[in-house]
Tab-separated table of C-alpha atoms in Angstrom:
chain	number	residue	atom	x	y	z
A	1	MET	CA	100.098	83.341	104.565
A	2	PRO	CA	98.219	84.341	107.737
A	3	LEU	CA	99.638	87.082	109.885
A	4	HIS	CA	100.017	84.816	112.910
A	5	SER	CA	102.812	82.980	111.128
A	6	ASP	CA	106.368	83.554	112.302
A	7	LYS	CA	107.297	84.881	108.854
A	8	ALA	CA	106.183	87.947	106.992
A	9	SER	CA	104.390	87.486	103.689
A	10	ILE	CA	106.942	86.566	101.004
A	11	PRO	CA	106.518	88.016	97.526
A	12	GLU	CA	106.494	85.841	94.461
A	13	LYS	CA	109.906	85.235	92.916
A	14	THR	CA	108.636	85.893	89.434
A	15	GLY	CA	107.781	89.549	88.886
A	16	ILE	CA	106.539	92.077	91.385
A	17	PRO	CA	103.183	91.456	93.021
A	18	PHE	CA	100.931	94.473	92.608
A	19	GLY	CA	99.896	94.044	96.220
A	20	LEU	CA	103.266	95.323	97.404
A	21	ILE	CA	105.142	98.592	97.339
A	22	SER	CA	108.269	99.920	98.913
A	23	SER	CA	108.976	102.718	101.298
A	24	PRO	CA	112.584	103.890	101.125
A	25	ASP	CA	112.715	105.210	104.687
A	26	VAL	CA	111.906	101.879	106.350
A	27	PRO	CA	114.721	99.689	107.648
A	28	THR	CA	114.416	95.946	107.352
A	29	VAL	CA	112.341	94.314	110.065
A	30	ARG	CA	113.820	91.165	111.557
A	31	GLN	CA	111.478	90.675	114.480
A	32	SER	CA	110.277	87.121	114.928
A	33	VAL	CA	106.823	86.479	116.323
A	34	GLN	CA	106.981	84.814	119.709
A	35	VAL	CA	103.255	84.495	120.362
A	36	SER	CA	101.188	82.565	117.826
A	37	LEU	CA	97.461	81.971	117.604
A	38	ASP	CA	95.559	79.581	115.423
A	39	PRO	CA	93.223	81.147	112.818
A	40	GLU	CA	90.127	80.811	115.002
A	41	GLN	CA	91.843	82.357	118.037
A	42	GLU	CA	93.123	85.217	115.916
A	43	ARG	CA	89.691	85.828	114.410
A	44	LYS	CA	88.141	86.006	117.894
A	45	LEU	CA	90.860	88.377	119.080
A	46	TRP	CA	90.327	90.881	116.257
A	47	ARG	CA	86.571	90.649	116.740
A	48	LYS	CA	87.019	91.433	120.447
A	49	ILE	CA	89.134	94.469	119.589
A	50	ASP	CA	86.636	95.600	116.956
A	51	LEU	CA	83.779	95.435	119.446
A	52	HIS	CA	85.696	97.526	121.965
A	53	LEU	CA	86.843	100.207	119.529
A	54	MET	CA	84.759	100.542	116.399
A	55	PRO	CA	81.139	101.038	117.609
A	56	ILE	CA	81.890	103.968	119.912
A	57	ILE	CA	84.358	105.627	117.496
A	58	SER	CA	81.863	105.307	114.651
A	59	LEU	CA	79.045	106.761	116.750
A	60	MET	CA	81.192	109.739	117.720
A	61	TYR	CA	82.070	110.415	114.085
A	62	LEU	CA	78.490	109.882	112.928
A	63	PHE	CA	77.178	112.663	115.147
A	64	SER	CA	80.095	114.954	114.299
A	65	PHE	CA	79.195	114.632	110.616
A	66	MET	CA	75.406	114.827	110.754
A	67	ASP	CA	74.953	118.587	110.598
A	68	ARG	CA	76.817	119.256	107.343
A	69	GLY	CA	73.999	119.169	104.824
A	70	ASN	CA	70.449	119.293	106.077
A	71	ALA	CA	70.197	122.597	107.910
A	72	LYS	CA	69.988	124.430	104.600
A	73	LEU	CA	66.827	122.509	103.805
A	74	GLU	CA	65.179	123.339	107.115
A	75	GLY	CA	65.027	127.123	107.092
A	76	LEU	CA	68.537	128.305	107.911
A	77	MET	CA	68.809	130.168	104.586
A	78	THR	CA	65.601	132.125	105.227
A	79	GLN	CA	65.903	132.943	108.912
A	80	LEU	CA	69.524	134.144	108.748
A	81	HIS	CA	69.059	135.927	105.420
A	82	LEU	CA	71.832	133.979	103.674
A	83	THR	CA	71.559	135.751	100.353
A	84	GLY	CA	74.206	135.977	97.645
A	85	SER	CA	77.437	134.221	98.655
A	86	ARG	CA	76.727	134.281	102.400
A	87	TYR	CA	75.844	130.583	102.557
A	88	ASN	CA	79.035	129.701	100.664
A	89	VAL	CA	81.136	131.749	103.079
A	90	ALA	CA	79.466	130.123	106.080
A	91	LEU	CA	80.280	126.716	104.623
A	92	SER	CA	83.886	127.520	103.746
A	93	VAL	CA	85.044	129.016	107.056
A	94	PHE	CA	84.504	125.618	108.681
A	95	PHE	CA	86.898	123.952	106.232
A	96	ILE	CA	89.484	126.725	106.544
A	97	SER	CA	89.876	126.256	110.296
A	98	TYR	CA	89.441	122.489	109.957
A	99	GLY	CA	92.282	122.184	107.459
A	100	LEU	CA	94.630	124.567	109.276
A	101	PHE	CA	94.301	122.943	112.704
A	102	GLU	CA	94.488	119.242	111.715
A	103	PHE	CA	98.279	119.250	111.653
A	104	PRO	CA	98.853	120.865	115.099
A	105	ALA	CA	96.102	118.689	116.605
A	106	ASN	CA	97.819	115.471	115.481
A	107	ILE	CA	101.194	116.768	116.677
A	108	MET	CA	99.681	117.472	120.082
A	109	LEU	CA	98.331	113.911	120.133
A	110	GLN	CA	101.940	112.651	120.125
A	111	PHE	CA	102.601	114.380	123.438
A	112	VAL	CA	99.527	112.929	125.127
A	113	ARG	CA	100.377	109.804	127.099
A	114	PRO	CA	98.597	106.640	125.918
A	115	SER	CA	96.754	106.533	129.225
A	116	ARG	CA	95.284	109.967	128.373
A	117	GLN	CA	94.405	109.346	124.710
A	118	CYS	CA	90.726	108.661	125.390
A	119	GLY	CA	90.497	111.815	127.458
A	120	TRP	CA	91.941	113.733	124.516
A	121	PHE	CA	89.197	112.429	122.217
A	122	LEU	CA	86.583	113.241	124.869
A	123	PHE	CA	87.930	116.802	125.069
A	124	ILE	CA	87.723	117.186	121.272
A	125	THR	CA	84.210	115.746	121.143
A	126	LEU	CA	82.969	118.038	123.897
A	127	LEU	CA	84.398	121.041	122.023
A	128	ILE	CA	82.534	119.881	118.937
A	129	THR	CA	79.347	119.472	120.954
A	130	ASN	CA	79.644	122.938	122.483
A	131	GLU	CA	80.079	124.620	119.122
A	132	ARG	CA	77.311	122.611	117.480
A	133	MET	CA	74.779	123.388	120.173
A	134	SER	CA	75.788	127.056	119.951
A	135	MET	CA	74.860	126.948	116.259
A	136	GLY	CA	71.329	126.091	117.276
A	137	PHE	CA	71.005	129.484	118.972
A	138	VAL	CA	72.612	131.777	116.395
A	139	LYS	CA	70.439	134.696	115.322
A	140	SER	CA	72.593	136.432	112.714
A	141	TYR	CA	74.962	135.786	109.843
A	142	PRO	CA	78.134	136.979	111.690
A	143	GLN	CA	77.331	134.664	114.603
A	144	LEU	CA	76.927	131.757	112.190
A	145	VAL	CA	80.295	132.419	110.547
A	146	ALA	CA	82.072	132.702	113.912
A	147	ILE	CA	80.572	129.474	115.254
A	148	ARG	CA	81.322	127.623	111.998
A	149	PHE	CA	84.975	128.680	112.269
A	150	LEU	CA	85.207	127.488	115.886
A	151	LEU	CA	83.483	124.229	114.961
A	152	GLY	CA	86.217	123.600	112.385
A	153	VAL	CA	88.870	124.173	115.047
A	154	ALA	CA	87.125	121.706	117.371
A	155	GLU	CA	86.656	118.990	114.749
A	156	ALA	CA	90.168	119.292	113.283
A	157	GLY	CA	91.741	116.793	115.660
A	158	PHE	CA	89.102	114.109	115.415
A	159	PHE	CA	89.284	112.403	112.003
A	160	PRO	CA	93.093	112.331	111.513
A	161	GLY	CA	93.543	111.605	115.213
A	162	VAL	CA	91.282	108.559	115.163
A	163	ALA	CA	92.748	107.358	111.850
A	164	PHE	CA	96.227	107.516	113.405
A	165	PHE	CA	94.896	105.883	116.585
A	166	LEU	CA	93.718	102.895	114.515
A	167	THR	CA	97.190	102.457	112.969
A	168	MET	CA	98.465	101.783	116.489
A	169	TRP	CA	96.076	98.836	116.817
A	170	TYR	CA	95.754	97.075	113.481
A	171	PRO	CA	98.313	95.573	111.074
A	172	LYS	CA	98.441	97.108	107.633
A	173	TYR	CA	96.204	94.570	105.889
A	174	LYS	CA	93.496	94.834	108.525
A	175	LEU	CA	93.626	98.619	108.787
A	176	MET	CA	91.621	99.870	105.822
A	177	TYR	CA	88.539	97.839	106.681
A	178	ARG	CA	88.522	99.503	110.103
A	179	ILE	CA	89.080	102.948	108.615
A	180	ALA	CA	86.083	102.232	106.361
A	181	LEU	CA	83.944	101.198	109.342
A	182	PHE	CA	84.860	104.446	111.050
A	183	THR	CA	84.547	106.595	107.899
A	184	GLY	CA	81.358	104.753	106.988
A	185	ALA	CA	79.753	106.645	109.837
A	186	ALA	CA	79.812	109.666	107.512
A	187	GLY	CA	77.697	107.752	105.017
A	188	ALA	CA	75.427	106.547	107.792
A	189	ALA	CA	75.190	110.155	108.975
A	190	GLY	CA	73.998	111.166	105.528
A	191	ALA	CA	71.274	108.529	105.673
A	192	PHE	CA	70.287	109.027	109.298
A	193	SER	CA	70.399	112.816	109.165
A	194	GLY	CA	67.894	112.794	106.310
A	195	LEU	CA	65.399	110.907	108.460
A	196	PHE	CA	66.368	112.913	111.531
A	197	ALA	CA	65.959	116.274	109.809
A	198	TYR	CA	62.630	115.148	108.354
A	199	GLY	CA	61.339	114.443	111.862
A	200	ILE	CA	62.885	117.508	113.477
A	201	ALA	CA	61.216	119.708	110.864
A	202	PHE	CA	57.972	119.182	112.761
A	203	MET	CA	59.530	120.951	115.781
A	204	ASN	CA	59.318	124.341	114.070
A	205	ASN	CA	58.487	127.079	116.603
A	206	VAL	CA	58.946	124.767	119.597
A	207	GLY	CA	60.602	126.955	122.227
A	208	HIS	CA	60.480	129.803	119.695
A	209	LEU	CA	63.161	128.022	117.629
A	210	GLU	CA	62.934	126.808	114.058
A	211	GLY	CA	63.515	123.194	113.032
A	212	TRP	CA	67.092	123.766	111.841
A	213	SER	CA	68.056	125.018	115.317
A	214	TRP	CA	66.718	121.866	116.925
A	215	ILE	CA	68.820	119.757	114.541
A	216	PHE	CA	72.009	121.165	116.076
A	217	ILE	CA	70.766	121.219	119.670
A	218	ILE	CA	69.506	117.616	119.765
A	219	GLU	CA	72.576	116.275	117.931
A	220	GLY	CA	74.757	118.081	120.468
A	221	LEU	CA	72.927	116.566	123.448
A	222	VAL	CA	73.213	113.052	122.013
A	223	THR	CA	76.923	113.583	121.335
A	224	ILE	CA	77.519	114.535	124.985
A	225	VAL	CA	76.055	111.215	126.123
A	226	ILE	CA	78.110	109.266	123.587
A	227	SER	CA	81.307	111.080	124.602
A	228	PHE	CA	81.040	110.112	128.251
A	229	VAL	CA	80.200	106.521	127.327
A	230	ALA	CA	83.374	106.530	125.188
A	231	VAL	CA	85.536	107.348	128.206
A	232	LEU	CA	84.229	104.252	129.969
A	233	VAL	CA	84.566	101.757	127.103
A	234	LEU	CA	87.255	103.051	124.705
A	235	ALA	CA	90.699	101.540	125.245
A	236	ASP	CA	93.993	103.347	124.687
A	237	TYR	CA	96.833	101.503	122.935
A	238	PRO	CA	97.204	97.690	122.928
A	239	GLY	CA	99.923	97.759	125.590
A	240	THR	CA	97.499	99.262	128.131
A	241	ALA	CA	94.272	97.515	127.062
A	242	LYS	CA	92.834	95.846	130.127
A	243	PHE	CA	90.363	93.769	128.095
A	244	LEU	CA	93.289	91.881	126.510
A	245	SER	CA	95.442	89.255	128.173
A	246	VAL	CA	99.226	89.685	128.313
A	247	GLU	CA	99.650	87.214	125.434
A	248	GLU	CA	96.977	88.975	123.347
A	249	ARG	CA	98.641	92.352	123.884
A	250	GLN	CA	101.970	90.954	122.750
A	251	PHE	CA	100.396	89.299	119.711
A	252	VAL	CA	98.677	92.531	118.640
A	253	GLU	CA	101.906	94.517	119.016
A	254	GLN	CA	103.808	91.934	116.984
A	255	GLN	CA	101.262	91.792	114.197
A	256	ARG	CA	100.988	95.560	113.960
A	257	SER	CA	104.763	95.934	113.793
A	258	ILE	CA	105.316	93.472	110.923
A	259	GLY	CA	106.978	95.577	108.252
A	260	ILE	CA	106.431	98.784	110.228
A	261	VAL	CA	109.023	100.568	112.309
A	262	ASP	CA	107.843	103.301	114.674
A	263	ASP	CA	111.256	104.112	116.142
A	264	GLU	CA	112.462	107.285	114.454
A	265	GLU	CA	115.856	108.934	114.448
A	266	GLY	CA	116.441	112.650	114.780
A	267	THR	CA	114.637	115.394	116.640
A	268	VAL	CA	110.886	115.881	116.621
A	269	THR	CA	111.364	118.812	114.237
A	270	GLU	CA	113.289	116.587	111.799
A	271	ARG	CA	110.611	113.904	111.983
A	272	VAL	CA	107.862	116.440	111.304
A	273	LEU	CA	109.839	117.948	108.431
A	274	SER	CA	110.283	114.510	106.855
A	275	ALA	CA	106.493	114.268	106.483
A	276	PHE	CA	106.326	117.683	104.824
A	277	LEU	CA	109.012	116.613	102.349
A	278	ASP	CA	107.537	113.221	101.503
A	279	TRP	CA	105.944	113.125	98.032
A	280	GLN	CA	103.501	110.429	99.148
A	281	VAL	CA	101.740	112.853	101.487
A	282	TRP	CA	101.097	115.447	98.794
A	283	LEU	CA	100.166	113.045	96.005
A	284	THR	CA	97.687	111.108	98.147
A	285	GLY	CA	96.490	114.480	99.476
A	286	LEU	CA	95.528	115.431	95.918
A	287	MET	CA	93.713	112.103	95.587
A	288	LEU	CA	91.808	112.710	98.814
A	289	MET	CA	90.893	116.207	97.646
A	290	SER	CA	89.613	114.699	94.376
A	291	PHE	CA	87.155	112.662	96.449
A	292	MET	CA	86.304	115.154	99.179
A	293	ALA	CA	85.487	118.140	96.953
A	294	PRO	CA	82.874	116.159	94.943
A	295	ALA	CA	81.620	114.418	98.099
A	296	TYR	CA	80.944	117.704	99.864
A	297	GLY	CA	79.591	119.261	96.679
A	298	ILE	CA	76.964	116.591	96.210
A	299	THR	CA	76.102	116.686	99.927
A	300	PHE	CA	75.648	120.453	100.108
A	301	PHE	CA	73.366	120.586	97.079
A	302	LEU	CA	71.070	117.575	97.223
A	303	PRO	CA	67.492	118.890	96.970
A	304	PHE	CA	66.949	117.123	93.580
A	305	GLY	CA	64.241	119.618	92.652
A	306	TYR	CA	61.690	117.987	94.960
A	307	SER	CA	60.024	119.442	98.036
A	308	VAL	CA	62.023	119.613	101.272
A	309	PRO	CA	60.438	116.550	103.008
A	310	ILE	CA	60.784	114.380	99.884
A	311	SER	CA	64.385	115.534	99.384
A	312	GLN	CA	65.253	114.578	102.958
A	313	LEU	CA	63.864	111.074	102.500
A	314	LEU	CA	65.454	110.560	99.082
A	315	THR	CA	68.928	111.014	100.556
A	316	VAL	CA	68.530	107.992	102.837
A	317	PRO	CA	68.970	105.073	100.364
A	318	ILE	CA	71.830	106.895	98.618
A	319	PHE	CA	73.968	107.053	101.739
A	320	VAL	CA	72.977	103.553	102.858
A	321	LEU	CA	74.279	102.164	99.565
A	322	ALA	CA	77.418	104.337	99.781
A	323	THR	CA	78.183	102.989	103.258
A	324	ILE	CA	77.750	99.380	102.127
A	325	SER	CA	79.965	100.005	99.094
A	326	MET	CA	82.653	101.684	101.208
A	327	ILE	CA	82.895	98.859	103.724
A	328	SER	CA	82.742	96.125	101.061
A	329	ALA	CA	85.514	97.713	98.984
A	330	ALA	CA	87.697	98.076	102.077
A	331	HIS	CA	87.181	94.421	102.990
A	332	PHE	CA	88.241	93.196	99.557
A	333	SER	CA	91.115	95.694	99.450
A	334	ASP	CA	92.546	94.288	102.679
A	335	THR	CA	91.927	90.713	101.539
A	336	MET	CA	93.569	91.240	98.141
A	337	LYS	CA	96.289	93.513	99.597
A	338	LEU	CA	95.564	96.118	96.930
A	339	ARG	CA	94.633	99.789	97.174
A	340	SER	CA	95.076	101.569	93.834
A	341	PRO	CA	92.588	99.517	91.734
A	342	PHE	CA	89.789	100.375	94.159
A	343	ILE	CA	90.740	104.058	94.083
A	344	ILE	CA	90.767	104.129	90.281
A	345	VAL	CA	87.399	102.360	90.005
A	346	ALA	CA	85.885	104.714	92.606
A	347	GLU	CA	87.084	107.730	90.593
A	348	PHE	CA	85.467	106.357	87.423
A	349	VAL	CA	82.152	105.573	89.153
A	350	GLY	CA	81.979	109.037	90.724
A	351	MET	CA	82.915	110.669	87.436
A	352	VAL	CA	80.069	108.936	85.597
A	353	GLY	CA	77.672	110.136	88.301
A	354	TYR	CA	78.800	113.736	87.897
A	355	ILE	CA	78.707	113.539	84.092
A	356	ILE	CA	75.049	112.531	84.398
A	357	GLN	CA	74.456	115.544	86.663
A	358	ILE	CA	75.892	117.987	84.142
A	359	THR	CA	73.630	116.768	81.337
A	360	ASN	CA	70.073	117.860	80.684
A	361	ALA	CA	68.709	114.480	81.757
A	362	SER	CA	65.425	114.002	83.578
A	363	THR	CA	65.188	114.318	87.360
A	364	GLY	CA	64.936	110.538	87.749
A	365	VAL	CA	68.106	109.926	85.728
A	366	LYS	CA	69.956	112.581	87.713
A	367	TYR	CA	68.810	110.923	90.912
A	368	PHE	CA	70.420	107.697	89.648
A	369	GLY	CA	73.557	109.709	88.849
A	370	THR	CA	73.600	110.921	92.436
A	371	TYR	CA	73.833	107.297	93.578
A	372	LEU	CA	76.918	106.798	91.408
A	373	ALA	CA	78.518	110.065	92.530
A	374	VAL	CA	78.038	109.429	96.246
A	375	VAL	CA	79.039	105.754	96.050
A	376	GLY	CA	82.209	106.585	94.128
A	377	MET	CA	83.272	109.425	96.391
A	378	TYR	CA	82.582	107.716	99.699
A	379	THR	CA	84.200	104.449	98.593
A	380	GLY	CA	87.404	106.208	97.596
A	381	VAL	CA	88.047	108.119	100.840
A	382	PRO	CA	89.107	105.224	103.138
A	383	CYS	CA	91.115	103.681	100.285
A	384	VAL	CA	93.272	106.799	99.999
A	385	VAL	CA	93.609	107.291	103.762
A	386	GLY	CA	94.559	103.636	104.251
A	387	TRP	CA	97.048	103.750	101.371
A	388	LEU	CA	99.081	106.545	102.945
A	389	ALA	CA	98.813	105.023	106.433
A	390	ASN	CA	100.359	101.808	105.073
A	391	ASN	CA	103.260	103.623	103.437
A	392	LEU	CA	104.334	106.133	106.103
A	393	HIS	CA	106.546	104.713	108.823
A	394	GLY	CA	107.590	106.227	112.059
A	395	ARG	CA	105.004	107.351	114.579
A	396	TYR	CA	105.560	111.099	114.211
A	397	LYS	CA	105.868	111.019	110.456
A	398	ARG	CA	102.703	108.982	110.069
A	399	ALA	CA	100.742	111.250	112.424
A	400	VAL	CA	101.880	114.419	110.655
A	401	GLY	CA	101.516	112.958	107.159
A	402	MET	CA	97.978	111.744	107.783
A	403	ALA	CA	96.995	115.127	109.203
A	404	LEU	CA	98.448	116.952	106.194
A	405	GLN	CA	96.635	114.585	103.840
A	406	ALA	CA	93.344	115.087	105.692
A	407	GLY	CA	93.883	118.840	105.628
A	408	MET	CA	94.345	118.814	101.861
A	409	GLY	CA	91.251	116.665	101.474
A	410	ASN	CA	89.118	118.989	103.533
A	411	PHE	CA	90.239	122.017	101.565
A	412	GLY	CA	88.138	120.345	98.906
A	413	GLY	CA	85.215	121.374	101.095
A	414	ILE	CA	86.222	125.034	100.670
A	415	ILE	CA	86.263	124.606	96.903
A	416	ALA	CA	82.882	122.860	96.907
A	417	SER	CA	81.455	125.702	99.008
A	418	TYR	CA	82.156	128.275	96.308
A	419	ILE	CA	81.789	126.522	92.958
A	420	PHE	CA	78.085	125.777	93.488
A	421	ARG	CA	76.783	129.326	93.168
A	422	ILE	CA	73.201	130.430	93.749
A	423	GLN	CA	73.052	132.025	90.297
A	424	ASP	CA	73.844	128.631	88.715
A	425	GLU	CA	70.780	126.896	90.149
A	426	PRO	CA	69.307	124.448	89.392
A	427	ARG	CA	71.839	122.814	87.018
A	428	PHE	CA	75.133	124.009	88.558
A	429	ILE	CA	77.050	123.384	85.329
A	430	LEU	CA	80.191	125.173	86.551
A	431	GLY	CA	80.269	123.242	89.815
A	432	PHE	CA	79.712	119.858	88.228
A	433	ALA	CA	82.325	120.529	85.523
A	434	LEU	CA	84.965	121.495	88.086
A	435	GLU	CA	84.174	118.415	90.182
A	436	ILE	CA	84.723	116.222	87.121
A	437	GLY	CA	88.075	117.967	86.680
A	438	PHE	CA	89.019	117.122	90.276
A	439	MET	CA	88.252	113.460	89.686
A	440	CYS	CA	90.421	113.472	86.559
A	441	MET	CA	93.228	114.936	88.683
A	442	GLY	CA	92.788	112.176	91.261
A	443	LEU	CA	92.789	109.511	88.576
A	444	ILE	CA	96.083	110.764	87.161
A	445	ALA	CA	97.614	110.970	90.658
A	446	ALA	CA	96.557	107.386	91.481
A	447	VAL	CA	98.053	105.993	88.278
A	448	ALA	CA	101.279	107.954	88.837
A	449	ALA	CA	101.638	106.749	92.431
A	450	THR	CA	101.032	103.143	91.417
A	451	TYR	CA	103.747	103.360	88.760
A	452	VAL	CA	106.291	104.954	91.117
A	453	TYR	CA	105.637	102.384	93.841
A	454	HIS	CA	105.894	99.515	91.370
A	455	ARG	CA	109.224	100.767	90.035
A	456	ALA	CA	110.485	101.212	93.609
A	457	ASN	CA	109.617	97.599	94.361
A	458	VAL	CA	111.396	96.349	91.253
A	459	SER	CA	114.533	98.214	92.295
A	460	LYS	CA	114.342	97.076	95.906
A	461	ILE	CA	113.819	93.405	95.129
A	462	VAL	CA	116.560	93.332	92.474
A	463	ARG	CA	118.965	94.925	94.953
A	464	ALA	CA	117.937	92.531	97.726
A	465	LYS	CA	118.470	89.491	95.537
A	466	ARG	CA	121.825	90.812	94.337
A	467	GLU	CA	122.952	91.218	97.929
A	468	GLY	CA	121.654	87.769	98.834
A	469	MET	CA	119.138	89.067	101.347
A	470	ASN	CA	116.663	86.554	102.704
A	471	GLU	CA	113.206	86.910	101.141
A	472	THR	CA	111.590	87.211	104.551
A	473	GLU	CA	113.836	90.149	105.403
A	474	TYR	CA	113.249	92.223	102.298
A	475	ALA	CA	109.541	91.349	102.129
A	476	ALA	CA	109.050	93.383	105.313
A	477	ASP	CA	110.055	96.512	103.380
A	478	LEU	CA	107.308	96.100	100.797
A	479	TYR	CA	103.878	97.674	101.119
A	480	THR	CA	100.585	98.013	99.396
A	481	ILE	CA	100.141	99.344	95.866
């Protein structure tokens, strides 16, 4: 049943649809939709919103993600004398500050008025730009570590903040596709940065700087331009969006609120604490870590055994395919109203890719395995983020829970920074084995969450029927499995 209907989707009377789960902290929603649009009008409305939000958000994230893999290939290791574990430390300090500051950044977002939300994202992006451009001028290992730490602080508020921002615009079964469009910028960054770094390599010694320095400087300059464009075109929340009519604003608010209640009881401290105590946050956090640790691991160590220019170019089709896979999976997940099957399949695909890496196969076969690893990992990330976003209700709880989940996921970057040791080159058996273990952990967590949600739905629907509750009323309490 389309979302513009004046009734929420009603579950089948026989059995429990695997597209629905329950959330025990959500009261029944009885709001009737007063504004209705026909399917074509609704399609045009969501397309209008997409065009106003997604391109600029994706561009901002693309350039915030571009510097995370290629500098190593362009001379950073040699010029800064990153011997022993120095490169691993430089990688990990970013994820330490990133993970620690995601939670306070999303809390702060709750105290920023909707009319100032875009300015908040501009402020974050300019901090990112400042730190990234500073990296282009570092001359020593201590300077690199310090700037990497500050870059993590700057970037901490961006990903969970934008993911939460999208939950304030889109209903639950349109959300994951948009998260994938936004997250897909990371895959596009992997593809584009390979070409970009290949070209920038020819700027060695320009201005007495090596090519890796120019990677950071030019990316920073482009990000500044994008940030100021974002202030002009990015809307705040639906209620203040000037590009929407009054009726369109009301329709968006109604559709987003179907089955979701953002009014929370208790103090802010109690609302924040409820996120810390919710099992969903920690279990999906483990799932996100099971994707992020292998994703960063394969990104940090992608030379394939070829020369630097060839390695840069070989990364391009891998990340193009990963981006296509990510967006396609999200589209079908929203259409089918399912999350867990896509997560489980992504874990299996990534695991096969890493198993190929750990073998003594030829370089060509391992290159094929890299496709599987990257596709699996990148496809799984928006699925997990969207799953938790669908199941956490209450504005503060959702903001805090998504930040905690993202923080856990990015601690996977710390792990990936240390398990791929220089002494293990070129096969990295220890690193690949541990990454396979992470994916096994994520697989178990996904199956466990699916079972718990399914049992919760069985209990909720039995109780609702026993109490004679209208199907429309109890259907609003059921969410995605």
